[in-house]
CSV table of C-alpha atoms in Angstrom, one decimal:
chain,number,residue,atom,x,y,z
A,1076,UNK,CA,0.0,0.0,0.0
A,1077,UNK,CA,1.4,3.4,-1.0
A,1078,UNK,CA,0.2,6.7,0.3
A,1079,UNK,CA,0.7,10.1,-1.3
A,1080,UNK,CA,3.5,12.4,-0.1
A,1081,UNK,CA,2.2,14.9,2.5
A,1082,UNK,CA,2.9,17.8,0.1
A,1083,UNK,CA,0.3,16.3,-2.3
A,1084,UNK,CA,-2.3,15.5,0.3
A,1085,UNK,CA,-5.7,17.1,1.3
A,1086,UNK,CA,-6.0,16.4,5.0
A,1087,UNK,CA,-9.0,16.9,7.3
A,1088,UNK,CA,-8.1,17.3,10.9
A,1089,UNK,CA,-10.9,17.0,13.5
A,1090,UNK,CA,-10.4,18.5,16.9
A,1091,UNK,CA,-8.0,21.0,15.5
A,1092,UNK,CA,-8.6,24.1,17.7
A,1093,UNK,CA,-6.1,23.1,20.4
A,1094,UNK,CA,-3.6,20.5,21.6
A,1095,UNK,CA,-2.6,17.6,19.3
A,1096,UNK,CA,-5.0,18.5,16.6
A,1097,UNK,CA,-3.8,22.1,16.3
A,1098,UNK,CA,-0.1,21.1,16.3
A,1099,UNK,CA,-0.8,18.4,13.7
A,1100,UNK,CA,-2.6,20.9,11.4
A,1101,UNK,CA,0.3,23.3,11.6
A,1102,UNK,CA,2.8,20.6,10.7
A,1103,UNK,CA,0.8,19.3,7.8
A,1104,UNK,CA,0.4,22.8,6.4
A,1105,UNK,CA,4.1,23.6,6.8
A,1106,UNK,CA,4.9,20.5,4.7
A,1107,UNK,CA,2.6,21.7,1.9
A,1108,UNK,CA,-0.6,19.8,2.6
A,1109,UNK,CA,-3.9,21.5,2.1
A,1110,UNK,CA,-5.8,21.2,5.4
A,1111,UNK,CA,-9.4,21.4,6.5
A,1112,UNK,CA,-9.6,22.1,10.2
A,1113,UNK,CA,-12.7,21.4,12.3
A,1114,UNK,CA,-13.7,21.8,15.9
A,1115,UNK,CA,-16.4,23.3,18.0
A,1116,UNK,CA,-14.4,26.5,18.8
A,1117,UNK,CA,-14.9,29.0,16.0
A,1118,UNK,CA,-12.3,31.4,17.6
A,1119,UNK,CA,-9.8,28.6,17.8
A,1120,UNK,CA,-10.3,27.6,14.2
A,1121,UNK,CA,-10.0,31.2,13.0
A,1122,UNK,CA,-6.8,31.8,14.9
A,1123,UNK,CA,-5.4,28.5,13.5
A,1124,UNK,CA,-6.2,29.3,9.9
A,1125,UNK,CA,-4.7,32.8,10.3
A,1126,UNK,CA,-1.5,31.2,11.7
A,1127,UNK,CA,-1.3,28.8,8.8
A,1128,UNK,CA,-1.8,31.5,6.2
A,1129,UNK,CA,0.9,33.7,7.9
A,1130,UNK,CA,3.5,31.1,6.8
A,1131,UNK,CA,2.0,30.6,3.4
A,1132,UNK,CA,-0.1,27.5,4.1
A,1133,UNK,CA,-3.5,26.6,2.7
A,1134,UNK,CA,-6.3,26.0,5.1
A,1135,UNK,CA,-10.1,26.3,5.5
A,1136,UNK,CA,-12.1,25.8,8.7
A,1137,UNK,CA,-15.5,24.4,9.5
A,1138,UNK,CA,-17.2,24.4,12.9
A,1139,UNK,CA,-18.5,21.0,13.9
A,1140,UNK,CA,-19.6,18.9,16.9
A,1141,UNK,CA,-18.5,15.3,16.3
A,1142,UNK,CA,-21.4,13.9,18.2
A,1143,UNK,CA,-23.6,14.9,15.2
A,1144,UNK,CA,-23.0,12.9,12.1
A,1145,UNK,CA,-24.3,15.5,9.7
A,1146,UNK,CA,-21.8,18.0,11.0
A,1147,UNK,CA,-19.0,15.4,10.7
A,1148,UNK,CA,-20.0,14.6,7.1
A,1149,UNK,CA,-19.9,18.3,6.4
A,1150,UNK,CA,-16.2,18.3,7.2
A,1151,UNK,CA,-15.4,15.7,4.5
A,1152,UNK,CA,-17.7,17.4,2.1
A,1153,UNK,CA,-16.0,20.7,2.7
A,1154,UNK,CA,-12.6,19.2,1.7
A,1155,UNK,CA,-14.0,17.9,-1.6
A,1156,UNK,CA,-15.9,21.2,-2.2
A,1157,UNK,CA,-12.8,23.4,-1.7
A,1158,UNK,CA,-9.9,21.1,-2.8
A,1159,UNK,CA,-11.6,18.5,-4.9
A,1160,UNK,CA,-10.8,15.4,-2.9
A,1161,UNK,CA,-9.8,14.0,0.5
A,1162,UNK,CA,-6.6,11.9,1.1
A,1163,UNK,CA,-6.2,11.7,4.9
A,1164,UNK,CA,-8.6,11.9,7.8
A,1165,UNK,CA,-7.1,12.7,11.2
A,1166,UNK,CA,-9.6,12.4,14.1
A,1167,UNK,CA,-8.4,13.9,17.4
A,1168,UNK,CA,-11.5,15.4,19.0
A,1169,UNK,CA,-12.1,14.2,22.6
A,1170,UNK,CA,-13.5,15.2,26.0
A,1171,UNK,CA,-13.5,13.7,29.4
A,1172,UNK,CA,-14.7,13.7,33.0
A,1173,UNK,CA,-12.4,12.9,35.9
A,1174,UNK,CA,-14.4,11.5,38.8
A,1175,UNK,CA,-15.1,8.2,40.6
A,1176,UNK,CA,-17.5,6.1,38.5
A,1177,UNK,CA,-20.4,6.4,41.0
A,1178,UNK,CA,-20.2,10.2,40.8
A,1179,UNK,CA,-20.7,10.3,37.0
A,1180,UNK,CA,-24.2,10.8,35.7
A,1181,UNK,CA,-25.7,8.7,32.8
A,1182,UNK,CA,-25.8,11.9,30.7
A,1183,UNK,CA,-22.1,12.6,31.3
A,1184,UNK,CA,-21.1,9.1,30.6
A,1185,UNK,CA,-23.1,9.1,27.4
A,1186,UNK,CA,-21.7,12.4,26.3
A,1187,UNK,CA,-18.1,11.2,26.5
A,1188,UNK,CA,-18.9,8.1,24.5
A,1189,UNK,CA,-20.8,10.2,22.0
A,1190,UNK,CA,-17.8,12.4,21.4
A,1191,UNK,CA,-14.9,10.0,21.9
A,1192,UNK,CA,-16.3,6.8,20.3
A,1193,UNK,CA,-19.3,7.6,18.2
A,1194,UNK,CA,-17.6,10.7,16.9
A,1195,UNK,CA,-14.7,8.6,15.7
A,1196,UNK,CA,-17.1,6.2,14.0
A,1197,UNK,CA,-18.9,9.1,12.3
A,1198,UNK,CA,-15.5,10.4,11.1
A,1199,UNK,CA,-14.7,7.1,9.4
A,1200,UNK,CA,-18.2,6.9,8.0
A,1201,UNK,CA,-17.9,10.4,6.5
A,1202,UNK,CA,-14.4,10.0,5.2
A,1203,UNK,CA,-14.5,6.5,3.7
A,1204,UNK,CA,-16.6,7.2,0.6
A,1205,UNK,CA,-14.2,9.9,-0.4
A,1206,UNK,CA,-11.1,7.8,0.2
A,1207,UNK,CA,-12.7,4.9,-1.8
A,1208,UNK,CA,-13.3,7.3,-4.6
A,1209,UNK,CA,-9.6,8.2,-4.7
A,1210,UNK,CA,-8.7,4.5,-4.4
A,1211,UNK,CA,-6.4,5.0,-1.5
A,1212,UNK,CA,-5.9,7.1,1.6
A,1213,UNK,CA,-5.4,7.1,5.3
A,1214,UNK,CA,-7.8,7.0,8.3
A,1215,UNK,CA,-5.8,8.2,11.4
A,1216,UNK,CA,-7.7,8.0,14.6
A,1217,UNK,CA,-6.1,9.4,17.8
A,1218,UNK,CA,-7.2,7.4,20.8
A,1219,UNK,CA,-4.9,6.9,23.8
A,1220,UNK,CA,-2.7,4.4,25.6
A,1221,UNK,CA,-5.9,4.0,27.6
A,1222,UNK,CA,-7.1,2.0,24.7
A,1223,UNK,CA,-4.7,-0.7,26.1
A,1224,UNK,CA,-5.0,0.0,29.8
A,1225,UNK,CA,-7.7,1.8,31.7
A,1226,UNK,CA,-6.9,4.0,34.6
A,1227,UNK,CA,-9.1,4.9,37.6
A,1228,UNK,CA,-11.1,8.1,37.7
A,1229,UNK,CA,-11.5,8.1,33.9
A,1230,UNK,CA,-14.0,5.3,33.3
A,1231,UNK,CA,-15.9,6.9,30.4
A,1232,UNK,CA,-12.7,8.1,28.7
A,1233,UNK,CA,-11.0,4.7,29.1
A,1234,UNK,CA,-14.2,2.9,27.9
A,1235,UNK,CA,-14.4,5.1,24.8
A,1236,UNK,CA,-10.7,4.6,23.9
A,1237,UNK,CA,-11.1,0.8,24.2
A,1238,UNK,CA,-14.1,1.1,21.9
A,1239,UNK,CA,-12.0,3.0,19.3
A,1240,UNK,CA,-9.5,0.2,19.2
A,1241,UNK,CA,-12.3,-2.4,18.7
A,1242,UNK,CA,-13.8,-0.2,16.0
A,1243,UNK,CA,-10.6,0.2,14.1
A,1244,UNK,CA,-9.5,-3.5,14.3
A,1245,UNK,CA,-12.8,-4.5,12.8
A,1246,UNK,CA,-12.8,-1.9,10.1
A,1247,UNK,CA,-9.2,-2.5,9.1
A,1248,UNK,CA,-9.9,-6.2,8.3
A,1249,UNK,CA,-13.0,-5.4,6.4
A,1250,UNK,CA,-11.2,-3.0,4.2
A,1251,UNK,CA,-8.4,-5.5,3.6
A,1252,UNK,CA,-11.0,-8.1,2.8
A,1253,UNK,CA,-12.5,-5.8,0.2
A,1254,UNK,CA,-9.1,-5.0,-1.3
A,1255,UNK,CA,-9.1,-1.3,-0.5
A,1256,UNK,CA,-5.7,0.5,-0.3
A,1257,UNK,CA,-6.8,2.5,2.7
A,1258,UNK,CA,-4.5,2.6,5.8
A,1259,UNK,CA,-6.3,2.5,9.2
A,1260,UNK,CA,-4.1,3.6,12.1
A,1261,UNK,CA,-4.7,3.8,15.8
A,1262,UNK,CA,-2.4,6.4,17.3
A,1263,UNK,CA,-2.2,6.0,21.1
A,1264,UNK,CA,-0.5,8.9,22.9
A,1265,UNK,CA,0.9,8.6,26.4
A,1266,UNK,CA,0.2,11.6,28.8
A,1267,UNK,CA,0.5,14.7,26.6
A,1268,UNK,CA,0.9,18.4,27.7
A,1269,UNK,CA,-2.2,19.8,26.0
A,1270,UNK,CA,-5.0,22.0,27.4
A,1271,UNK,CA,-7.1,18.8,27.9
A,1272,UNK,CA,-6.8,18.9,31.7
A,1273,UNK,CA,-7.9,22.6,31.7
A,1274,UNK,CA,-11.0,21.9,29.7
A,1275,UNK,CA,-12.5,18.6,30.9
A,1276,UNK,CA,-14.9,18.3,33.8
A,1277,UNK,CA,-13.5,17.4,37.2
A,1278,UNK,CA,-15.3,16.1,40.3
A,1279,UNK,CA,-12.0,15.7,42.2
A,1280,UNK,CA,-12.3,19.1,43.9
A,1281,UNK,CA,-9.0,20.1,42.3
A,1282,UNK,CA,-7.7,20.8,38.8
A,1283,UNK,CA,-6.8,17.3,37.4
A,1284,UNK,CA,-3.6,16.2,35.8
A,1285,UNK,CA,-2.3,13.2,33.9
A,1286,UNK,CA,0.0,10.9,35.8
A,1287,UNK,CA,3.4,12.3,35.0
A,1288,UNK,CA,5.7,12.3,33.1
A,1289,UNK,CA,4.2,14.2,30.2
A,1290,UNK,CA,5.3,14.5,26.5
A,1291,UNK,CA,4.9,17.5,24.2
A,1292,UNK,CA,2.2,17.5,21.6
A,1293,UNK,CA,4.8,17.7,18.8
A,1294,UNK,CA,5.8,14.1,19.2
A,1295,UNK,CA,2.2,13.0,18.6
A,1296,UNK,CA,2.1,15.2,15.5
A,1297,UNK,CA,5.3,13.7,14.3
A,1298,UNK,CA,3.8,10.2,14.6
A,1299,UNK,CA,0.6,11.3,12.8
A,1300,UNK,CA,2.6,12.8,9.8
A,1301,UNK,CA,4.7,9.6,9.7
A,1302,UNK,CA,1.7,7.3,9.4
A,1303,UNK,CA,0.1,9.6,6.9
A,1304,UNK,CA,2.8,8.5,4.5
A,1305,UNK,CA,3.7,5.1,5.9
A,1306,UNK,CA,0.8,2.6,6.5
A,1307,UNK,CA,1.0,1.6,10.1
A,1308,UNK,CA,-1.4,-0.5,12.2
A,1309,UNK,CA,-0.8,0.9,15.7
A,1310,UNK,CA,1.5,3.6,17.0
A,1311,UNK,CA,1.9,4.1,20.7
A,1312,UNK,CA,3.5,7.5,21.3
A,1313,UNK,CA,5.9,8.0,24.2
A,1314,UNK,CA,8.2,5.5,25.9
A,1315,UNK,CA,6.0,5.3,29.0
A,1316,UNK,CA,3.0,4.2,27.0
A,1317,UNK,CA,5.0,1.4,25.4
A,1318,UNK,CA,6.2,0.2,28.8
A,1319,UNK,CA,2.7,0.3,30.2
A,1320,UNK,CA,1.4,-1.7,27.2
A,1321,UNK,CA,4.0,-4.4,27.8
A,1322,UNK,CA,3.3,-4.5,31.5
A,1323,UNK,CA,-0.4,-4.8,30.9
A,1324,UNK,CA,0.2,-7.8,28.5
A,1325,UNK,CA,2.5,-9.5,31.0
A,1326,UNK,CA,0.6,-8.9,34.2
A,1327,UNK,CA,-2.6,-6.8,34.4
A,1328,UNK,CA,-2.7,-7.4,38.2
A,1329,UNK,CA,0.7,-5.8,38.5
A,1330,UNK,CA,-0.6,-2.7,36.7
A,1331,UNK,CA,-3.6,-2.7,39.0
A,1332,UNK,CA,-1.3,-2.5,42.0
A,1333,UNK,CA,0.8,0.2,40.4
A,1334,UNK,CA,-2.3,2.3,39.8
A,1335,UNK,CA,-3.4,1.8,43.3
A,1336,UNK,CA,-0.1,3.4,44.4
A,1337,UNK,CA,0.0,6.3,41.9
A,1338,UNK,CA,-3.2,6.5,40.0
A,1339,UNK,CA,-5.3,8.5,42.5
A,1340,UNK,CA,-3.0,11.1,44.0
A,1341,UNK,CA,-1.1,11.3,40.6
A,1342,UNK,CA,-4.2,12.8,38.9
A,1343,UNK,CA,-4.7,15.6,41.4
A,1344,UNK,CA,-3.0,19.0,41.5
A,1345,UNK,CA,-3.1,21.3,44.5
A,1346,UNK,CA,-5.2,23.8,42.6
A,1347,UNK,CA,-8.8,23.9,43.8
A,1348,UNK,CA,-11.4,23.6,41.1
A,1349,UNK,CA,-15.2,23.2,41.4
A,1350,UNK,CA,-17.1,20.7,39.3
A,1351,UNK,CA,-19.2,23.7,38.2
A,1352,UNK,CA,-16.2,25.3,36.7
A,1353,UNK,CA,-16.5,25.9,32.9
A,1354,UNK,CA,-15.6,22.7,30.9
A,1355,UNK,CA,-16.0,21.5,27.4
A,1356,UNK,CA,-18.0,18.3,27.9
A,1357,UNK,CA,-21.3,19.7,26.4
A,1358,UNK,CA,-20.2,23.1,25.1
A,1359,UNK,CA,-16.9,24.6,23.9
A,1360,UNK,CA,-15.1,27.0,26.2
A,1361,UNK,CA,-12.9,29.9,25.4
A,1362,UNK,CA,-9.3,30.6,26.5
A,1363,UNK,CA,-7.6,27.3,25.6
A,1364,UNK,CA,-7.0,27.5,21.9
A,1365,UNK,CA,-3.3,26.6,22.3
A,1366,UNK,CA,-1.1,23.7,21.5
A,1367,UNK,CA,0.4,23.2,24.9
A,1368,UNK,CA,-1.1,23.0,28.4
A,1369,UNK,CA,0.3,23.9,31.8
A,1370,UNK,CA,2.6,21.0,32.4
A,1371,UNK,CA,5.7,21.8,30.3
A,1372,UNK,CA,8.0,21.5,33.3
A,1373,UNK,CA,6.9,17.8,33.6
A,1374,UNK,CA,7.7,16.8,30.0
A,1375,UNK,CA,10.4,14.4,29.0
A,1376,UNK,CA,11.8,13.3,25.6
A,1377,UNK,CA,10.9,10.1,23.9
A,1378,UNK,CA,13.4,7.7,22.3
A,1379,UNK,CA,11.6,4.7,21.0
A,1380,UNK,CA,9.3,6.7,18.7
A,1381,UNK,CA,12.3,7.4,16.5
A,1382,UNK,CA,12.9,3.7,16.2
A,1383,UNK,CA,9.2,3.1,15.3
A,1384,UNK,CA,9.6,5.6,12.5
A,1385,UNK,CA,12.8,3.9,11.3
A,1386,UNK,CA,11.7,0.2,11.0
A,1387,UNK,CA,14.9,-1.1,9.4
A,1388,UNK,CA,17.0,0.2,12.2
A,1389,UNK,CA,14.5,-0.9,14.8
A,1390,UNK,CA,14.3,-4.5,13.6
A,1391,UNK,CA,18.1,-4.5,12.9
A,1392,UNK,CA,18.6,-3.6,16.6
A,1393,UNK,CA,16.2,-6.3,17.7
A,1394,UNK,CA,18.0,-8.9,15.5
A,1395,UNK,CA,21.3,-7.9,16.9
A,1396,UNK,CA,20.0,-8.1,20.5
A,1397,UNK,CA,18.5,-11.5,19.8
A,1398,UNK,CA,21.7,-12.8,18.3
A,1399,UNK,CA,23.7,-11.5,21.3
A,1400,UNK,CA,21.3,-13.0,23.7
A,1401,UNK,CA,21.3,-16.4,21.9
A,1402,UNK,CA,25.1,-16.3,21.7
A,1403,UNK,CA,25.3,-15.6,25.5
A,1404,UNK,CA,22.9,-18.5,26.1
A,1405,UNK,CA,24.8,-20.9,24.0
A,1406,UNK,CA,28.1,-19.8,25.3
A,1407,UNK,CA,26.9,-20.6,28.8
A,1408,UNK,CA,25.9,-24.1,28.0
A,1409,UNK,CA,28.4,-26.9,28.9
A,1410,UNK,CA,30.4,-28.3,25.9
A,1411,UNK,CA,30.4,-31.9,24.8
A,1412,UNK,CA,33.8,-32.4,26.5
A,1413,UNK,CA,32.8,-31.1,29.8
């Protein structure tokens, strides 16, 4: 399967007003892609398009709530109307509620699922007809490492991300069965320094935080641009996420115990915040149309992402390590003359 170079692509980016989506739109535009940016925040989209046009990029915006299919479909239709086609769909829109499960209302739980899971499904439904018309393309869905391992105090968010993985695994095989040259990628970031924790609803009594360490949004955007040109099944962004995934596969009970130690205190800051404070669960809120959040001092670099974006080196290193390990094992065995 071969995808177009980014400079030749028309890309729709959903959830583009802030955080990962905003950084991704900027990076696509800087590399010559034509971008259609969508979110609920009109002011965020306007400032993003202005920023893109300042450096000579090409972008249009459309306001949309991903819980409404007709509004999601309008994003894909806008790409075709303005640029004649759609090559890549990047779906990053999400919301959340940090609270114990028994303090979350049915309406709140449903809303998170509607945005984070149903919205992702609507995105694929809207984009696929256009990608099929082109005969190739990429569906890139941003979920979370919580697609692999749920954490406490985020039950609706974790449930939605598990659902995204199930959706994409099913869809990917269907497209392969039908012979379509359409890449389906699940991008699963670790804890990222975006305004997410400023915007979500909290019932913890304080401003929430991800369990540190954080990574900067740019590393997620780097991964998204990579998979837009290189068909990739899954991409876990950030070393910590990869370690957590391995630990979950080896011993879920061990991860349970780890989260008992750090998963509750680790998601609370010392800053008081009421559950009635403005949040973006049901409506957009102003003031957070930025790429980065408040936790830049807690960010660290990632190393394994580079290997994932350079597979020959990655698998060469694995082969060398395996050979050295086998050699050490054989060298330790008693010889025939012993």
